[in-house]
Amino acid sequence: MELRGDEVKLRSVADGDGEILERVVREPEVAAWWSPPDGYEGMLAVVFEGEVIGAVQFDEETDPEFRHASIDIFLTARHHGKGLGTDTVRTLARWLVRERGHHRLTIDPAAANSAAIRCYGKVGFKPVGIMRAYGRDHRTGAWQDGLLMDLLADELV
């Protein structure tokens, strides 16, 4: 699988990407919001100028009554604030809407992750509400609030 954004390319994680992604997810700026996953299979590598700079994943609810998809993303801190996260989320969102037929997408950043919330808002995601004590901080064990955001297909920017 390969998707092209304005600046990034999303492709299936390949051999050798796991080591890079493991380093990225352990960067302090990334680890503040992401715990290291058990593996990177099923994720898409985010590639910028030929370099793997992070990963994005999606999940699809297939029950026809509740059909929708969700997105999660992390990028190396070196590329935060450059619009690459927005390009990544927008590229995957367009594919999920246009090719996979989803009418609604969700994303659930930590409520304190203001940079991520701004990024998702640029794509068209809107806050739905705070999910109290939603996720555990893998570094401290403390519960953190999450912000549920969603986007309807006709709101995609």
mmCIF file of C-alpha atoms in Angstrom:
data_model
loop_
_atom_site.group_PDB
_atom_site.id
_atom_site.type_symbol
_atom_site.label_atom_id
_atom_site.label_comp_id
_atom_site.label_asym_id
_atom_site.label_seq_id
_atom_site.Cartn_x
_atom_site.Cartn_y
_atom_site.Cartn_z
ATOM 1 C CA MET A 1 0.000 0.000 0.000
ATOM 2 C CA GLU A 2 1.251 3.480 -0.823
ATOM 3 C CA LEU A 3 -0.456 6.858 -0.466
ATOM 4 C CA ARG A 4 0.978 10.221 -1.506
ATOM 5 C CA GLY A 5 0.304 13.474 0.261
ATOM 6 C CA ASP A 6 1.526 16.927 -0.656
ATOM 7 C CA GLU A 7 4.846 16.327 1.120
ATOM 8 C CA VAL A 8 4.756 12.847 2.650
ATOM 9 C CA LYS A 9 4.408 9.340 1.352
ATOM 10 C CA LEU A 10 2.654 6.687 3.411
ATOM 11 C CA ARG A 11 3.636 3.094 2.763
ATOM 12 C CA SER A 12 3.420 -0.239 4.500
ATOM 13 C CA VAL A 13 6.081 -0.690 7.163
ATOM 14 C CA ALA A 14 8.993 -2.607 5.622
ATOM 15 C CA ASP A 15 11.898 -4.629 6.992
ATOM 16 C CA GLY A 16 14.255 -2.301 8.814
ATOM 17 C CA ASP A 17 11.599 0.323 9.617
ATOM 18 C CA GLY A 18 10.931 -1.158 13.052
ATOM 19 C CA GLU A 19 14.304 -0.058 14.451
ATOM 20 C CA ILE A 20 13.782 3.487 13.190
ATOM 21 C CA LEU A 21 10.231 3.652 14.538
ATOM 22 C CA GLU A 22 11.360 2.245 17.882
ATOM 23 C CA ARG A 23 13.885 5.099 18.206
ATOM 24 C CA VAL A 24 11.244 7.673 17.242
ATOM 25 C CA VAL A 25 8.614 6.426 19.684
ATOM 26 C CA ARG A 26 11.179 6.604 22.511
ATOM 27 C CA GLU A 27 12.080 10.265 21.881
ATOM 28 C CA PRO A 28 10.950 12.230 24.969
ATOM 29 C CA GLU A 29 8.652 14.490 22.903
ATOM 30 C CA VAL A 30 6.956 11.437 21.359
ATOM 31 C CA ALA A 31 7.029 9.190 24.440
ATOM 32 C CA ALA A 32 5.054 11.863 26.308
ATOM 33 C CA TRP A 33 2.036 10.834 24.200
ATOM 34 C CA TRP A 34 2.797 7.341 22.810
ATOM 35 C CA SER A 35 3.787 4.118 24.531
ATOM 36 C CA PRO A 36 5.981 1.782 22.495
ATOM 37 C CA PRO A 37 3.730 -0.693 20.662
ATOM 38 C CA ASP A 38 4.353 -4.445 20.592
ATOM 39 C CA GLY A 39 5.202 -4.130 16.917
ATOM 40 C CA TYR A 40 4.755 -1.956 13.872
ATOM 41 C CA GLU A 41 3.047 -4.432 11.559
ATOM 42 C CA GLY A 42 -0.137 -3.014 10.137
ATOM 43 C CA MET A 43 1.100 0.560 10.459
ATOM 44 C CA LEU A 44 2.071 2.804 7.595
ATOM 45 C CA ALA A 45 5.517 4.367 7.602
ATOM 46 C CA VAL A 46 5.529 8.138 7.095
ATOM 47 C CA VAL A 47 8.281 8.992 4.626
ATOM 48 C CA PHE A 48 9.550 12.518 3.984
ATOM 49 C CA GLU A 49 12.350 13.218 1.524
ATOM 50 C CA GLY A 50 13.203 9.496 1.487
ATOM 51 C CA GLU A 51 13.455 9.194 5.288
ATOM 52 C CA VAL A 52 11.078 7.315 7.609
ATOM 53 C CA ILE A 53 10.018 9.983 10.106
ATOM 54 C CA GLY A 54 7.167 8.233 11.924
ATOM 55 C CA ALA A 55 4.132 6.041 11.516
ATOM 56 C CA VAL A 56 0.381 6.302 11.198
ATOM 57 C CA GLN A 57 -2.220 3.633 11.738
ATOM 58 C CA PHE A 58 -5.941 3.249 11.293
ATOM 59 C CA ASP A 59 -8.639 0.952 12.553
ATOM 60 C CA GLU A 60 -11.982 0.296 10.917
ATOM 61 C CA GLU A 61 -15.268 -0.524 12.632
ATOM 62 C CA THR A 62 -17.067 -2.729 10.130
ATOM 63 C CA ASP A 63 -20.460 -3.085 11.822
ATOM 64 C CA PRO A 64 -22.756 -1.381 9.260
ATOM 65 C CA GLU A 65 -24.682 0.447 12.000
ATOM 66 C CA PHE A 66 -21.532 2.051 13.426
ATOM 67 C CA ARG A 67 -19.111 1.968 10.499
ATOM 68 C CA HIS A 68 -16.262 4.466 10.892
ATOM 69 C CA ALA A 69 -12.467 4.564 11.092
ATOM 70 C CA SER A 70 -9.972 5.915 13.591
ATOM 71 C CA ILE A 71 -6.441 7.253 13.132
ATOM 72 C CA ASP A 72 -3.295 7.399 15.313
ATOM 73 C CA ILE A 73 0.030 9.022 14.386
ATOM 74 C CA PHE A 74 3.504 9.779 15.698
ATOM 75 C CA LEU A 75 6.365 11.671 14.050
ATOM 76 C CA THR A 76 9.944 12.293 15.088
ATOM 77 C CA ALA A 77 10.329 15.503 17.088
ATOM 78 C CA ARG A 78 12.730 16.846 14.443
ATOM 79 C CA HIS A 79 9.769 17.264 12.127
ATOM 80 C CA HIS A 80 7.159 18.573 14.564
ATOM 81 C CA GLY A 81 5.605 21.903 13.641
ATOM 82 C CA LYS A 82 6.335 21.647 9.901
ATOM 83 C CA GLY A 83 2.868 20.618 8.691
ATOM 84 C CA LEU A 84 3.923 17.027 8.020
ATOM 85 C CA GLY A 85 1.552 15.621 10.639
ATOM 86 C CA THR A 86 -1.313 17.545 9.057
ATOM 87 C CA ASP A 87 -0.332 16.255 5.601
ATOM 88 C CA THR A 88 -0.119 12.697 6.964
ATOM 89 C CA VAL A 89 -3.503 12.781 8.693
ATOM 90 C CA ARG A 90 -5.166 14.501 5.716
ATOM 91 C CA THR A 91 -3.711 11.954 3.252
ATOM 92 C CA LEU A 92 -4.905 8.975 5.297
ATOM 93 C CA ALA A 93 -8.280 10.607 5.991
ATOM 94 C CA ARG A 94 -8.878 11.212 2.279
ATOM 95 C CA TRP A 95 -8.116 7.566 1.521
ATOM 96 C CA LEU A 96 -10.400 6.339 4.316
ATOM 97 C CA VAL A 97 -13.252 8.525 3.035
ATOM 98 C CA ARG A 98 -12.774 8.180 -0.733
ATOM 99 C CA GLU A 99 -11.486 4.635 -1.086
ATOM 100 C CA ARG A 100 -12.794 2.881 2.014
ATOM 101 C CA GLY A 101 -16.161 4.671 2.059
ATOM 102 C CA HIS A 102 -16.131 5.964 5.640
ATOM 103 C CA HIS A 103 -18.494 8.818 6.439
ATOM 104 C CA ARG A 104 -16.934 9.508 9.854
ATOM 105 C CA LEU A 105 -13.418 9.389 11.293
ATOM 106 C CA THR A 106 -12.251 9.699 14.889
ATOM 107 C CA ILE A 107 -8.969 10.571 16.567
ATOM 108 C CA ASP A 108 -8.289 10.708 20.307
ATOM 109 C CA PRO A 109 -5.241 12.726 21.382
ATOM 110 C CA ALA A 110 -4.377 13.317 25.007
ATOM 111 C CA ALA A 111 -6.362 16.358 26.132
ATOM 112 C CA ALA A 112 -3.098 18.106 27.055
ATOM 113 C CA ASN A 113 -1.505 17.535 23.625
ATOM 114 C CA SER A 114 -2.337 20.946 22.195
ATOM 115 C CA ALA A 115 -0.010 20.593 19.186
ATOM 116 C CA ALA A 116 -1.761 17.395 18.055
ATOM 117 C CA ILE A 117 -5.179 18.943 18.603
ATOM 118 C CA ARG A 118 -4.236 21.938 16.415
ATOM 119 C CA CYS A 119 -2.889 19.586 13.736
ATOM 120 C CA TYR A 120 -6.094 17.536 13.609
ATOM 121 C CA GLY A 121 -8.227 20.682 13.581
ATOM 122 C CA LYS A 122 -6.438 21.809 10.399
ATOM 123 C CA VAL A 123 -7.720 18.639 8.699
ATOM 124 C CA GLY A 124 -11.274 19.315 9.871
ATOM 125 C CA PHE A 125 -11.536 17.244 13.063
ATOM 126 C CA LYS A 126 -13.757 18.831 15.698
ATOM 127 C CA PRO A 127 -13.781 18.239 19.470
ATOM 128 C CA VAL A 128 -16.576 15.978 20.671
ATOM 129 C CA GLY A 129 -15.723 15.854 24.357
ATOM 130 C CA ILE A 130 -13.256 14.956 27.067
ATOM 131 C CA MET A 131 -12.854 11.299 27.972
ATOM 132 C CA ARG A 132 -11.834 11.423 31.614
ATOM 133 C CA ALA A 133 -8.958 9.199 32.794
ATOM 134 C CA TYR A 134 -8.888 7.755 29.269
ATOM 135 C CA GLY A 135 -5.315 6.557 28.838
ATOM 136 C CA ARG A 136 -2.511 5.580 31.148
ATOM 137 C CA ASP A 137 0.816 7.400 30.863
ATOM 138 C CA HIS A 138 3.203 4.488 30.348
ATOM 139 C CA ARG A 139 6.013 6.434 32.004
ATOM 140 C CA THR A 140 4.249 7.325 35.265
ATOM 141 C CA GLY A 141 1.222 5.023 35.419
ATOM 142 C CA ALA A 142 -1.065 8.051 35.929
ATOM 143 C CA TRP A 143 -4.333 8.283 34.022
ATOM 144 C CA GLN A 144 -4.655 11.105 31.476
ATOM 145 C CA ASP A 145 -7.738 12.647 29.952
ATOM 146 C CA GLY A 146 -8.254 12.220 26.214
ATOM 147 C CA LEU A 147 -10.052 14.440 23.744
ATOM 148 C CA LEU A 148 -12.367 12.641 21.361
ATOM 149 C CA MET A 149 -12.424 14.394 17.996
ATOM 150 C CA ASP A 150 -14.346 13.431 14.900
ATOM 151 C CA LEU A 151 -14.628 14.435 11.288
ATOM 152 C CA LEU A 152 -17.510 13.860 8.893
ATOM 153 C CA ALA A 153 -16.618 13.172 5.274
ATOM 154 C CA ASP A 154 -17.981 16.510 4.024
ATOM 155 C CA GLU A 155 -15.867 18.390 6.630
ATOM 156 C CA LEU A 156 -12.542 17.048 5.364
ATOM 157 C CA VAL A 157 -10.298 19.997 4.491
#
